[in-house]
Amino acid sequence: QARFSRCQTSFNYERRPLATFALPNESEVPQAPTPQSADQAPKPRVRFAPSPTGVLHVGGARTALFNWLFARSLGGEMILRIEDTDTARSTSESEAAILEGLKWCGITWTEGPDVGGPHWPYRQTERIEAGIYAKELEKLEAADKVYKCFLTAQELDQMRADAELRGQAFVVKSPWATASKEEVQEMLDQGKPFVYRFRVPVNQIMELDDMVLGNVKWNSNDLGGDFVIVRQNGVPMYNFGVVVDDALMGITHVFR
């Protein structure tokens, strides 16, 4: 209450338009899918997954609200997941403040770190300890979708500088993508640090239907090459952890 009192004295709530714009025709407004019966399609499952590095801000509240409204409108469920892999900045106090802020907004969830659920745990650090990401990483490595990369920061900086001199976009082309098992084992025996990189397919068109933007497509060559999914310390990157969690928790829609 003290925080809100300070905010009220700090801002002028004079009502005036921030911008002038034309409302679209009804036909131009993206529509939510028509509710279907239980035997036709599963109910939507959405998630709000904040990082506990501070209090809930208005952008986060907006995202949570859109997820919650969509799920409620179709009889679905909303999951609260805490993405706390930034251990240097994440705090339990921030997590508590975010949960308090969501409840103040009237937003509820059916699964989460405070209420439990069938997909426990709901904090990424606890999911790391449970070996969830390690198990999925093993599957990717067995399928040759990822590889251990021993490139140093200095080598990457040199590759980046060379690309700038040629006036080209920096694309990671790691020699470790084609290294032999013997070469990899030699580095492991020496105790050299490594990351896991995802093998990005070459010159493939990625395509999906977005409920807001419509048909979206891009070329895999524009992704910057093979990207890191697990850091040297074994902690998964966001782009790996969030996909694993969404898949295992049965998330059907993502609102950003």
Short mmCIF file of C-alpha atoms in Angstrom, two decimals:
data_model
loop_
_atom_site.label_atom_id
_atom_site.label_comp_id
_atom_site.label_asym_id
_atom_site.label_seq_id
_atom_site.Cartn_x
_atom_site.Cartn_y
_atom_site.Cartn_z
CA GLN A 1 0.00 0.00 0.00
CA ALA A 2 2.87 2.34 0.75
CA ARG A 3 4.33 1.72 -2.70
CA PHE A 4 1.04 2.49 -4.41
CA SER A 5 0.61 5.65 -2.32
CA ARG A 6 4.00 6.88 -3.48
CA CYS A 7 3.08 6.11 -7.07
CA GLN A 8 -0.15 8.06 -6.79
CA THR A 9 1.69 11.14 -5.59
CA SER A 10 4.38 10.80 -8.27
CA PHE A 11 2.19 10.69 -11.36
CA ASN A 12 -0.39 13.02 -12.85
CA TYR A 13 -3.47 11.03 -13.79
CA GLU A 14 -4.85 13.69 -16.14
CA ARG A 15 -6.89 11.90 -18.77
CA ARG A 16 -5.65 12.65 -22.23
CA PRO A 17 -5.11 10.52 -25.33
CA LEU A 18 -1.60 9.15 -25.75
CA ALA A 19 -2.03 8.59 -29.46
CA THR A 20 -4.57 8.83 -32.23
CA PHE A 21 -5.24 5.72 -34.24
CA ALA A 22 -7.93 4.14 -36.34
CA LEU A 23 -9.69 1.09 -34.98
CA PRO A 24 -9.52 -1.90 -37.35
CA ASN A 25 -12.61 -3.38 -38.88
CA GLU A 26 -14.02 -6.34 -36.99
CA SER A 27 -12.89 -8.66 -39.79
CA GLU A 28 -9.29 -7.51 -39.29
CA VAL A 29 -9.16 -8.29 -35.56
CA PRO A 30 -7.65 -11.73 -34.80
CA GLN A 31 -10.30 -13.91 -33.20
CA ALA A 32 -9.76 -16.55 -30.53
CA PRO A 33 -10.61 -20.05 -31.73
CA THR A 34 -14.17 -21.20 -31.29
CA PRO A 35 -14.53 -23.30 -28.14
CA GLN A 36 -14.73 -26.99 -28.94
CA SER A 37 -16.13 -29.86 -26.99
CA ALA A 38 -13.80 -31.98 -24.87
CA ASP A 39 -13.83 -34.83 -27.40
CA GLN A 40 -12.81 -32.51 -30.26
CA ALA A 41 -9.74 -30.80 -28.84
CA PRO A 42 -7.87 -30.55 -25.55
CA LYS A 43 -8.46 -27.50 -23.42
CA PRO A 44 -5.73 -24.86 -23.73
CA ARG A 45 -2.87 -24.82 -21.26
CA VAL A 46 -0.94 -21.56 -21.03
CA ARG A 47 1.88 -20.42 -18.77
CA PHE A 48 3.37 -17.34 -17.24
CA ALA A 49 7.06 -17.88 -16.51
CA PRO A 50 8.73 -14.86 -14.88
CA SER A 51 12.32 -14.58 -13.70
CA PRO A 52 12.44 -13.64 -10.00
CA THR A 53 14.94 -10.82 -10.38
CA GLY A 54 12.65 -8.01 -9.20
CA VAL A 55 9.03 -7.10 -8.58
CA LEU A 56 6.25 -7.72 -11.09
CA HIS A 57 6.27 -4.94 -13.70
CA VAL A 58 3.39 -3.79 -15.86
CA GLY A 59 4.62 -5.66 -18.96
CA GLY A 60 4.74 -8.91 -17.05
CA ALA A 61 1.31 -8.31 -15.57
CA ARG A 62 -0.05 -7.63 -19.05
CA THR A 63 1.39 -10.89 -20.38
CA ALA A 64 0.02 -12.84 -17.43
CA LEU A 65 -3.41 -11.23 -17.87
CA PHE A 66 -3.62 -12.14 -21.57
CA ASN A 67 -2.66 -15.76 -20.80
CA TRP A 68 -5.16 -15.95 -17.95
CA LEU A 69 -8.03 -14.43 -19.94
CA PHE A 70 -7.44 -16.76 -22.89
CA ALA A 71 -7.36 -19.85 -20.70
CA ARG A 72 -10.44 -18.79 -18.70
CA SER A 73 -12.42 -17.97 -21.86
CA LEU A 74 -11.97 -21.52 -23.17
CA GLY A 75 -12.12 -23.45 -19.91
CA GLY A 76 -8.37 -24.04 -19.92
CA GLU A 77 -5.62 -23.89 -17.32
CA MET A 78 -2.84 -21.46 -16.51
CA ILE A 79 0.48 -22.62 -15.09
CA LEU A 80 2.90 -20.45 -13.13
CA ARG A 81 6.55 -21.42 -13.67
CA ILE A 82 9.58 -19.70 -12.15
CA GLU A 83 12.60 -19.36 -14.45
CA ASP A 84 15.30 -18.76 -11.85
CA THR A 85 18.44 -19.99 -13.63
CA ASP A 86 20.00 -16.53 -13.27
CA THR A 87 21.21 -17.49 -9.80
CA ALA A 88 23.21 -14.28 -9.36
CA ARG A 89 20.07 -12.10 -9.55
CA SER A 90 17.19 -14.39 -8.59
CA THR A 91 15.89 -14.15 -5.03
CA SER A 92 13.09 -15.74 -3.03
CA GLU A 93 11.96 -12.23 -2.07
CA SER A 94 11.44 -11.35 -5.72
CA GLU A 95 9.51 -14.54 -6.31
CA ALA A 96 7.23 -13.77 -3.37
CA ALA A 97 6.72 -10.21 -4.64
CA ILE A 98 5.74 -11.48 -8.11
CA LEU A 99 3.22 -13.93 -6.68
CA GLU A 100 1.81 -11.18 -4.46
CA GLY A 101 1.51 -8.84 -7.44
CA LEU A 102 -0.31 -11.43 -9.54
CA LYS A 103 -2.77 -12.14 -6.73
CA TRP A 104 -3.35 -8.41 -6.29
CA CYS A 105 -4.30 -8.31 -9.98
CA GLY A 106 -6.80 -11.12 -9.39
CA ILE A 107 -4.84 -13.58 -11.56
CA THR A 108 -4.95 -17.21 -10.46
CA TRP A 109 -3.22 -20.40 -11.61
CA THR A 110 -3.97 -24.10 -11.33
CA GLU A 111 -0.34 -25.27 -11.08
CA GLY A 112 2.71 -23.55 -9.68
CA PRO A 113 5.47 -23.53 -7.05
CA ASP A 114 3.04 -22.55 -4.30
CA VAL A 115 0.12 -24.83 -5.17
CA GLY A 116 1.94 -27.83 -6.70
CA GLY A 117 0.62 -29.90 -9.56
CA PRO A 118 1.30 -33.01 -11.66
CA HIS A 119 4.32 -31.46 -13.39
CA TRP A 120 6.25 -30.63 -10.24
CA PRO A 121 8.71 -28.99 -9.72
CA TYR A 122 7.84 -25.56 -11.10
CA ARG A 123 11.15 -23.79 -10.46
CA GLN A 124 13.80 -24.35 -13.12
CA THR A 125 16.62 -24.69 -10.59
CA GLU A 126 14.70 -27.54 -8.96
CA ARG A 127 14.07 -29.08 -12.37
CA ILE A 128 17.82 -28.99 -13.00
CA GLU A 129 18.41 -30.83 -9.73
CA ALA A 130 15.79 -33.39 -10.74
CA GLY A 131 17.75 -34.13 -13.93
CA ILE A 132 14.88 -33.19 -16.25
CA TYR A 133 16.99 -31.19 -18.71
CA ALA A 134 19.89 -33.63 -18.57
CA LYS A 135 17.55 -36.42 -19.65
CA GLU A 136 16.29 -34.43 -22.65
CA LEU A 137 19.86 -33.41 -23.53
CA GLU A 138 20.86 -37.08 -23.63
CA LYS A 139 18.09 -37.73 -26.14
CA LEU A 140 19.29 -34.89 -28.37
CA GLU A 141 22.91 -36.04 -28.17
CA ALA A 142 21.93 -39.63 -28.99
CA ALA A 143 20.09 -38.33 -32.06
CA ASP A 144 23.13 -36.22 -33.05
CA LYS A 145 21.08 -33.02 -32.75
CA VAL A 146 23.64 -31.39 -30.43
CA TYR A 147 27.40 -31.53 -29.96
CA LYS A 148 30.04 -30.53 -27.45
CA CYS A 149 31.80 -27.33 -28.51
CA PHE A 150 35.18 -26.35 -27.04
CA LEU A 151 35.51 -22.96 -28.75
CA THR A 152 36.99 -20.39 -26.39
CA ALA A 153 35.75 -16.84 -25.92
CA GLN A 154 38.89 -15.59 -27.67
CA GLU A 155 38.25 -17.81 -30.69
CA LEU A 156 34.66 -16.62 -30.92
CA ASP A 157 35.79 -12.99 -30.67
CA GLN A 158 38.22 -13.57 -33.53
CA MET A 159 35.52 -15.18 -35.66
CA ARG A 160 33.26 -12.21 -34.97
CA ALA A 161 36.00 -9.72 -35.86
CA ASP A 162 36.77 -11.57 -39.12
CA ALA A 163 33.11 -11.43 -40.12
CA GLU A 164 33.01 -7.68 -39.46
CA LEU A 165 36.09 -7.14 -41.63
CA ARG A 166 34.37 -8.99 -44.47
CA GLY A 167 31.19 -6.98 -43.91
CA GLN A 168 29.23 -10.14 -43.15
CA ALA A 169 26.85 -11.11 -40.41
CA PHE A 170 28.47 -13.22 -37.72
CA VAL A 171 27.48 -16.87 -38.09
CA VAL A 172 28.91 -19.50 -35.76
CA LYS A 173 30.66 -22.25 -37.72
CA SER A 174 32.24 -24.38 -35.06
CA PRO A 175 34.91 -26.89 -36.12
CA TRP A 176 33.63 -29.09 -33.31
CA ALA A 177 30.45 -29.75 -35.27
CA THR A 178 32.39 -32.27 -37.35
CA ALA A 179 35.02 -33.34 -34.82
CA SER A 180 35.71 -37.03 -34.36
CA LYS A 181 34.96 -38.90 -31.15
CA GLU A 182 38.70 -39.17 -30.54
CA GLU A 183 39.19 -35.41 -30.82
CA VAL A 184 36.33 -34.76 -28.43
CA GLN A 185 37.58 -37.35 -25.96
CA GLU A 186 41.06 -35.82 -26.00
CA MET A 187 39.64 -32.45 -24.95
CA LEU A 188 37.54 -34.10 -22.25
CA ASP A 189 40.60 -35.92 -20.91
CA GLN A 190 42.37 -32.55 -20.66
CA GLY A 191 39.47 -31.14 -18.67
CA LYS A 192 38.67 -28.46 -21.25
CA PRO A 193 35.36 -26.62 -20.70
CA PHE A 194 32.64 -26.97 -23.30
CA VAL A 195 29.08 -25.98 -24.14
CA TYR A 196 26.40 -27.86 -26.00
CA ARG A 197 25.39 -26.39 -29.35
CA PHE A 198 22.25 -27.26 -31.28
CA ARG A 199 22.78 -28.29 -34.89
CA VAL A 200 20.78 -25.78 -36.91
CA PRO A 201 19.71 -27.29 -40.25
CA VAL A 202 21.12 -25.52 -43.30
CA ASN A 203 18.88 -23.47 -45.61
CA GLN A 204 15.55 -24.80 -44.38
CA ILE A 205 12.35 -22.77 -44.35
CA MET A 206 10.68 -22.69 -40.93
CA GLU A 207 6.96 -22.01 -41.09
CA LEU A 208 4.15 -21.71 -38.57
CA ASP A 209 0.69 -20.20 -38.21
CA ASP A 210 0.56 -17.51 -35.53
CA MET A 211 -2.85 -16.54 -34.12
CA VAL A 212 -1.92 -12.84 -34.28
CA LEU A 213 0.63 -12.49 -37.09
CA GLY A 214 -0.77 -15.16 -39.37
CA ASN A 215 1.59 -17.26 -41.46
CA VAL A 216 5.20 -16.67 -40.40
CA LYS A 217 8.24 -18.13 -42.12
CA TRP A 218 11.99 -17.64 -41.95
CA ASN A 219 15.15 -19.32 -43.21
CA SER A 220 17.27 -21.35 -40.82
CA ASN A 221 20.35 -19.63 -42.24
CA ASP A 222 19.21 -16.41 -40.54
CA LEU A 223 19.53 -17.88 -37.03
CA GLY A 224 23.26 -17.15 -36.71
CA GLY A 225 24.51 -20.72 -36.88
CA ASP A 226 24.58 -23.42 -34.22
CA PHE A 227 23.50 -21.83 -30.94
CA VAL A 228 24.31 -22.75 -27.36
CA ILE A 229 21.63 -24.60 -25.38
CA VAL A 230 23.65 -25.61 -22.30
CA ARG A 231 26.33 -23.46 -20.65
CA GLN A 232 29.76 -24.59 -19.48
CA ASN A 233 28.45 -24.97 -15.93
CA GLY A 234 25.73 -27.34 -17.11
CA VAL A 235 22.89 -24.87 -16.68
CA PRO A 236 20.48 -24.88 -19.62
CA MET A 237 20.05 -21.72 -21.64
CA TYR A 238 16.60 -20.14 -21.78
CA ASN A 239 16.02 -21.35 -25.35
CA PHE A 240 16.44 -24.97 -24.20
CA GLY A 241 14.82 -24.92 -20.76
CA VAL A 242 11.68 -23.11 -21.86
CA VAL A 243 11.05 -25.51 -24.76
CA VAL A 244 11.59 -28.60 -22.59
CA ASP A 245 9.27 -27.23 -19.91
CA ASP A 246 6.55 -26.21 -22.37
CA ALA A 247 6.62 -29.64 -24.01
CA LEU A 248 6.61 -31.66 -20.79
CA MET A 249 3.92 -29.48 -19.22
CA GLY A 250 1.66 -29.74 -22.26
CA ILE A 251 1.56 -26.02 -23.01
CA THR A 252 -0.68 -25.41 -26.03
CA HIS A 253 -0.42 -21.64 -26.52
CA VAL A 254 2.27 -19.05 -25.78
CA PHE A 255 1.32 -15.40 -25.41
CA ARG A 256 4.12 -12.82 -25.38
#
